[in-house]
mmCIF file of C-alpha atoms in Angstrom:
data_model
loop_
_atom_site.group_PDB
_atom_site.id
_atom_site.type_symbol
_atom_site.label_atom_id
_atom_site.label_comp_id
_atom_site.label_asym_id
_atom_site.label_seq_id
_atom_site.Cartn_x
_atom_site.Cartn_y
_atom_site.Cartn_z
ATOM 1 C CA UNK A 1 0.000 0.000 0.000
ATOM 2 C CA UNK A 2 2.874 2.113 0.794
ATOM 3 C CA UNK A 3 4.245 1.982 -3.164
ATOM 4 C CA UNK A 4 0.399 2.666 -4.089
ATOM 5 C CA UNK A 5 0.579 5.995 -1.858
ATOM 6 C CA UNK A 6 4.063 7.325 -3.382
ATOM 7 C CA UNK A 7 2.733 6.366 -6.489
ATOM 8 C CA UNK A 8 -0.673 9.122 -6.011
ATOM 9 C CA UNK A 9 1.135 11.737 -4.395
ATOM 10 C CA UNK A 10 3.500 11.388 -7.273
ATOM 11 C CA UNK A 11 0.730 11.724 -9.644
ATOM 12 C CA UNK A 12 -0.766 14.495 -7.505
ATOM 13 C CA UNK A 13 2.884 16.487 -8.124
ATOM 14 C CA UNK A 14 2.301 16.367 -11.988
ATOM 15 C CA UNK A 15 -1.052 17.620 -11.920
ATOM 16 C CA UNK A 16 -0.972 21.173 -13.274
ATOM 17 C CA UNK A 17 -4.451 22.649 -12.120
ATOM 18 C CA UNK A 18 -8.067 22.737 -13.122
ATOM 19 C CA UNK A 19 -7.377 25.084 -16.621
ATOM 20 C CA UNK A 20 -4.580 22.302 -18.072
ATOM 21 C CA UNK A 21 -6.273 19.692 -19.669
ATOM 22 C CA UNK A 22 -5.183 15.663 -17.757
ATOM 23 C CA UNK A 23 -5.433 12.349 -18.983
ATOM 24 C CA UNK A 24 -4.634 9.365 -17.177
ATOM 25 C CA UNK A 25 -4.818 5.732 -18.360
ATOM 26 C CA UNK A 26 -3.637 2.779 -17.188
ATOM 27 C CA UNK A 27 -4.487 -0.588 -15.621
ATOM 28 C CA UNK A 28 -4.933 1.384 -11.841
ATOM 29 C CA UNK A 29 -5.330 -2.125 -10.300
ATOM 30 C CA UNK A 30 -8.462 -0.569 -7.937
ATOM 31 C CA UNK A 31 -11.743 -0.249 -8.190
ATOM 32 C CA UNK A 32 -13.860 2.727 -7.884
ATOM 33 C CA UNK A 33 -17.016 1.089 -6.767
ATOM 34 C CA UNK A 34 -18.899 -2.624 -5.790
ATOM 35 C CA UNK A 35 -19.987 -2.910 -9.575
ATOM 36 C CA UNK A 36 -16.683 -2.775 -10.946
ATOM 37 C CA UNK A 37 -16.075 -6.737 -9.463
ATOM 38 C CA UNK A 38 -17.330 -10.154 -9.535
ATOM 39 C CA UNK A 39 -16.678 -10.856 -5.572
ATOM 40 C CA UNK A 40 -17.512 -8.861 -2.733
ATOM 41 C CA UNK A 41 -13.945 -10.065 -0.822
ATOM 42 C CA UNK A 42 -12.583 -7.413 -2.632
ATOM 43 C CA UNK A 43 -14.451 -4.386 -2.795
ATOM 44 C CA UNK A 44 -13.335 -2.874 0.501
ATOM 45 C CA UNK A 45 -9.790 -2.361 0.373
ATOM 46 C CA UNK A 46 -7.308 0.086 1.754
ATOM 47 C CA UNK A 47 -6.094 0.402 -1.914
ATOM 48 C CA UNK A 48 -9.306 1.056 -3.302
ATOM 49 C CA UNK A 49 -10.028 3.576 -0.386
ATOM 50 C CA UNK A 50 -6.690 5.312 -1.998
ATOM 51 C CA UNK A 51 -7.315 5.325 -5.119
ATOM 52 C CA UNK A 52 -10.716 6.637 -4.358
ATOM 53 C CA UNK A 53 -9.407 9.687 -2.623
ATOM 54 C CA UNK A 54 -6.840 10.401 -5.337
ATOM 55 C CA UNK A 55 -9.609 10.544 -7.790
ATOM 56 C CA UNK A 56 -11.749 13.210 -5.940
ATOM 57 C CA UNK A 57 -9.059 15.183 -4.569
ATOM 58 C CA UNK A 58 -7.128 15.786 -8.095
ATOM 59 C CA UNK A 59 -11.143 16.521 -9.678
ATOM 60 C CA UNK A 60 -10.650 13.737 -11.772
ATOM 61 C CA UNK A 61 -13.809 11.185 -12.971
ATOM 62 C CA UNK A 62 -14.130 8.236 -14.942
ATOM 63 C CA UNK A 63 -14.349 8.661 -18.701
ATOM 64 C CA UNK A 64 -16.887 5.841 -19.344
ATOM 65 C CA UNK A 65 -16.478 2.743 -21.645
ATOM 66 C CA UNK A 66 -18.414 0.823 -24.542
ATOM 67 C CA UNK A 67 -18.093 -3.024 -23.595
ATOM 68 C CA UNK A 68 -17.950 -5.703 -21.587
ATOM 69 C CA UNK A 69 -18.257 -4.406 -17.762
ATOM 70 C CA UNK A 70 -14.786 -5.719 -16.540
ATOM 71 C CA UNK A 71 -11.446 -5.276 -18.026
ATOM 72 C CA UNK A 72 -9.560 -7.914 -16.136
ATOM 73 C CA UNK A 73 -10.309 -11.905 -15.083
ATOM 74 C CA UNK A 74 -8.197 -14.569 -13.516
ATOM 75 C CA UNK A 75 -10.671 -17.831 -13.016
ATOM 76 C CA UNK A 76 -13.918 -17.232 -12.136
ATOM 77 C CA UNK A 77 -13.018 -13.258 -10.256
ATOM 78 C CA UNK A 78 -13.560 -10.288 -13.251
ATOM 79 C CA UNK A 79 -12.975 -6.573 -11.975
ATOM 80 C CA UNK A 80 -12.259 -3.813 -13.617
ATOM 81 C CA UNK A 81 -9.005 -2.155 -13.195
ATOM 82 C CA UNK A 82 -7.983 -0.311 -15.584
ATOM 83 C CA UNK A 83 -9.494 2.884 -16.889
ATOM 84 C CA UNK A 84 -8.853 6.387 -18.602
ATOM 85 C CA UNK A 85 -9.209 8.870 -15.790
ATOM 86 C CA UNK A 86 -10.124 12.579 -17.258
ATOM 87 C CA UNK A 87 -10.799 16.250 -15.685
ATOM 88 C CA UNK A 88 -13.016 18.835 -16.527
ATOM 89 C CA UNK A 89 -10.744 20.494 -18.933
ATOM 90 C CA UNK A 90 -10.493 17.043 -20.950
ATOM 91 C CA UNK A 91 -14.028 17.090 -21.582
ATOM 92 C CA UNK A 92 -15.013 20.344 -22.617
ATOM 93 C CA UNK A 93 -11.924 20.217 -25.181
ATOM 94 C CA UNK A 94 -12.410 17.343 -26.402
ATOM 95 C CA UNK A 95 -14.943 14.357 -27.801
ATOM 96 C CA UNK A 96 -13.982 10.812 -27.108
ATOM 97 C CA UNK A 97 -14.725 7.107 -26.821
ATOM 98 C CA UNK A 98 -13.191 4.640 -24.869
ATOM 99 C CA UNK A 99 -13.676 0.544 -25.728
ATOM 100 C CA UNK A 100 -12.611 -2.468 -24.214
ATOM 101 C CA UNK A 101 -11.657 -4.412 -26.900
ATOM 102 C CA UNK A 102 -11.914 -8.575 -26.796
ATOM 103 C CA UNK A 103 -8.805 -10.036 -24.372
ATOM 104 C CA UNK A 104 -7.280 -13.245 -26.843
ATOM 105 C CA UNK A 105 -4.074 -13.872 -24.537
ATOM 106 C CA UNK A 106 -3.665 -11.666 -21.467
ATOM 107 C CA UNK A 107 -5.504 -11.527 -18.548
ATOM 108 C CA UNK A 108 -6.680 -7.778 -19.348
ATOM 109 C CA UNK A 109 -8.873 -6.245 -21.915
ATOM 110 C CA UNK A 110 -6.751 -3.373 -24.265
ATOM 111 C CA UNK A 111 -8.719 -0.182 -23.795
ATOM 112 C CA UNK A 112 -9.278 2.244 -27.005
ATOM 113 C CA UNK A 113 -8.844 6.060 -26.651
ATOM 114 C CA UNK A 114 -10.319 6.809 -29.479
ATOM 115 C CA UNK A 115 -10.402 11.204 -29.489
ATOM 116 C CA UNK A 116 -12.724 13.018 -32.531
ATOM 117 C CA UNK A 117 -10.314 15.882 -33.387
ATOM 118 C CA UNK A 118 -12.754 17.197 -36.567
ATOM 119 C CA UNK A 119 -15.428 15.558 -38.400
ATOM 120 C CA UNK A 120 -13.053 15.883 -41.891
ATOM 121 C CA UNK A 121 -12.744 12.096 -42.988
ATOM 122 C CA UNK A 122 -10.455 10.914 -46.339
ATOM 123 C CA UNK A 123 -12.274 10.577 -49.699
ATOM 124 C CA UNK A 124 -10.934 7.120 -50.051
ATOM 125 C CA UNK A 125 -10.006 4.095 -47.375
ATOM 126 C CA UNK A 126 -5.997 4.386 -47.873
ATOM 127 C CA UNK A 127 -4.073 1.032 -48.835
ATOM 128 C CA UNK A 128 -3.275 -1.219 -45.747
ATOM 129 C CA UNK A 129 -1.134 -4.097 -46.504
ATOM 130 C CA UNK A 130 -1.500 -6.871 -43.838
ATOM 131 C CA UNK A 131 1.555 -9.120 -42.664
ATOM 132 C CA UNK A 132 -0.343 -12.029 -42.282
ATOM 133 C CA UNK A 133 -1.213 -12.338 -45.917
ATOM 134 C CA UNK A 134 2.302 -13.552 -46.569
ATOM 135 C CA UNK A 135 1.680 -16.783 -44.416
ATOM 136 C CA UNK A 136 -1.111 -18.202 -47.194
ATOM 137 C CA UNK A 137 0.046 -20.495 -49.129
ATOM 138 C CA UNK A 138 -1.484 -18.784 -52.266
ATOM 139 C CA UNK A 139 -0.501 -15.543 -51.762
ATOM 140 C CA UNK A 140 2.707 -15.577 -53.918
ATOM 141 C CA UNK A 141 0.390 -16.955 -57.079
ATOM 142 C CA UNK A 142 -1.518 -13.828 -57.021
ATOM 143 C CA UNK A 143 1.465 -11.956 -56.858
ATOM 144 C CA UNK A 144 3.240 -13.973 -59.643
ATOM 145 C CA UNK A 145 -0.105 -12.800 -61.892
ATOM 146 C CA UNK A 146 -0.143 -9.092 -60.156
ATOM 147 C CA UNK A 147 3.522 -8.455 -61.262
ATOM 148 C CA UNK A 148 5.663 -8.411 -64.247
ATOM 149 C CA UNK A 149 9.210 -7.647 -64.746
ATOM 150 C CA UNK A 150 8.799 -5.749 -68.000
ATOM 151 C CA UNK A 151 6.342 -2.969 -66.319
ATOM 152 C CA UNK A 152 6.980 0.235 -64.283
ATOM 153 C CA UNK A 153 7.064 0.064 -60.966
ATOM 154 C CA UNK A 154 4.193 2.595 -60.331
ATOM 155 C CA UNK A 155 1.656 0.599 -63.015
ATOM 156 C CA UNK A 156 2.998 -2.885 -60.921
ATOM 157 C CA UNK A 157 2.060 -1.558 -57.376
ATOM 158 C CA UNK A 158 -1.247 -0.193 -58.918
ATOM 159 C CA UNK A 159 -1.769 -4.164 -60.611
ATOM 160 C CA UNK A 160 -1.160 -5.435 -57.108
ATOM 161 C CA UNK A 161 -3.430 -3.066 -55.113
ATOM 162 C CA UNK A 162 -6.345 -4.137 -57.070
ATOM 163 C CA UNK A 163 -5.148 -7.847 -57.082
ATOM 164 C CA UNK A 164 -4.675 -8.092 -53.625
ATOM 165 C CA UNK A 165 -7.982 -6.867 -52.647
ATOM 166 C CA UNK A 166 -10.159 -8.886 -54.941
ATOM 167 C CA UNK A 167 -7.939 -11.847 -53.624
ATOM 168 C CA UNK A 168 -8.356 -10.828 -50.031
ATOM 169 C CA UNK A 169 -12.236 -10.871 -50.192
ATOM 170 C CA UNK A 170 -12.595 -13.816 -52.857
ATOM 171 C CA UNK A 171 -9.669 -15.747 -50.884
ATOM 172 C CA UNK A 172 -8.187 -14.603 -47.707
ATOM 173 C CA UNK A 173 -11.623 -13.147 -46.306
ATOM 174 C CA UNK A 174 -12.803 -17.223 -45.978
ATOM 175 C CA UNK A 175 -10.031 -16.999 -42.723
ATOM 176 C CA UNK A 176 -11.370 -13.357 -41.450
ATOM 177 C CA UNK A 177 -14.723 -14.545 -41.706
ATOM 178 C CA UNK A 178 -13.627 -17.654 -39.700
ATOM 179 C CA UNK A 179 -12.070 -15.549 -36.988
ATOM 180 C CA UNK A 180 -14.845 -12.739 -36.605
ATOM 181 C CA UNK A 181 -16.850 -16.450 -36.239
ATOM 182 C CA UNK A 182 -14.412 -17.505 -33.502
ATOM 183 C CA UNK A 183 -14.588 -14.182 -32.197
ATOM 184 C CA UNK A 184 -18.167 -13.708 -31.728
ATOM 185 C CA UNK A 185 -18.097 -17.582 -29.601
ATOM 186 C CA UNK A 186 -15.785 -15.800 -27.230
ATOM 187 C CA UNK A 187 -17.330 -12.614 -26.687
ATOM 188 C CA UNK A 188 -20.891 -14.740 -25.886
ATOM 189 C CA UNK A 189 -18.811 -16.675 -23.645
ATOM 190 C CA UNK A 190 -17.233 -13.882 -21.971
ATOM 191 C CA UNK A 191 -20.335 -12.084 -21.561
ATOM 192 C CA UNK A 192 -22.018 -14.923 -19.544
ATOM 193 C CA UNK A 193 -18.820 -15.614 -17.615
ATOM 194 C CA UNK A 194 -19.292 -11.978 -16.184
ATOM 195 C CA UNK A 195 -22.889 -12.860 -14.535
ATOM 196 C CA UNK A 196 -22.246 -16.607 -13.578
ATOM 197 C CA UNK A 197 -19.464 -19.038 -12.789
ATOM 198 C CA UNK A 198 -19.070 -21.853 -15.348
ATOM 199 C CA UNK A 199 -15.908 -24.399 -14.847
ATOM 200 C CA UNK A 200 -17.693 -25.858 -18.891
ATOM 201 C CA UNK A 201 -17.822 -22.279 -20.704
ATOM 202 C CA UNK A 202 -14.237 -21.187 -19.150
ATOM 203 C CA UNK A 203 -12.683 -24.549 -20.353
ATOM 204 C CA UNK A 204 -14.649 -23.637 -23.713
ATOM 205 C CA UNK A 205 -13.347 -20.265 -23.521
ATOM 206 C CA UNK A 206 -9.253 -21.223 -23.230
ATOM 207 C CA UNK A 207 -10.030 -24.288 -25.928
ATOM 208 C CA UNK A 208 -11.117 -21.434 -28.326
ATOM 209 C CA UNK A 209 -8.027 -19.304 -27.215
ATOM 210 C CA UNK A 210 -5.773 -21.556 -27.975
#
């Protein structure tokens, strides 16, 4: 607890006053409230009481989420621990939103800070090329028919951009479509691993991780 309270009064040395705008995000490893976890063992806690304090006294609040309710699990306990802390400042400047995004390995959820600087938006979807296209086994015969030796480099990458995305939707999109698939068994499972204890659905669960 000690570390915890060097770490806040820290935190409360870097905090410039009400008019500069503060952000803080980070897995926090409290809780805020008796909502934010699975068991009641560990809702009242000297950390939490802490962490708590720090929050009011610096005139920070919680900047909300879009998602699953915890961020964190470890058997059948979920809480939420981390977070995106904001003050006053922060949200009159600025538009946001925050999502806890799926968990695949670790124990904790990644959180998205996703911040709305203008509503301007490119005319076109710029050209993404993805890593994991180079591990299908038929990816170098549509690049053998996408590029020739004898043209210009400029009229080859063009040949390729519109190769590679009929091939990615005709071809490669049969393994996205499998993984949003895989991804949507999770997420149900998840979900009803956050209301009720199930030794089946989190064996499921680490069977579809794997």
């Amino acid at each position: 607890m000690s570390a915890r309270r060097c770490l806040w009064n820290l935190l409360e040395g870097v905090n410039q006053g009400e008019n500069a705008a503060w952000i803080l995000g980070r897995d926090f490893n409290s809780t805020l409230s008796n909502t934010e976890c699975s068991s009641e063992a560990n809702i009242s806690s000297g950390v939490n009481a802490l962490f708590s304090d720090f929050v009011f006294n610096q005139g920070l609040f919680d900047a909300g989420f879009m998602g699953s309710r915890f961020t964190w699990c470890r058997g059948s306990l979920h809480e939420r621990l981390d977070r995106f802390l904001i003050n006053e400042t922060v949200a009159q400047r600025m538009h946001f939103s925050i999502f806890h995004l799926d968990h695949l390995v670790l124990d904790h959820r990644p959180i998205l800070f996703h911040s709305v600087i203008n509503d301007q938006r490119s005319a076109s979807r710029p050209f993404c090329f993805l890593a994991c296209w180079l591990e299908h086994p038929k990816f170098q015969d549509m690049l053998s028919t996408c590029w020739g030796s004898s043209r210009l480099l400029s009229d080859n990458i063009s040949s390729f951009k519109a190769g590679v995305r009929t091939w990615n939707r005709d071809i490669f999109g049969h393994i996205a479509r499998s993984k949003r698939r895989l991804m949507a068994r999770i997420v149900g499972i998840d979900c009803k691993l956050e209301h009720r204890c199930s030794n089946y659905l989190s064996r499921l669960c680490g069977k579809l991780l794997a």
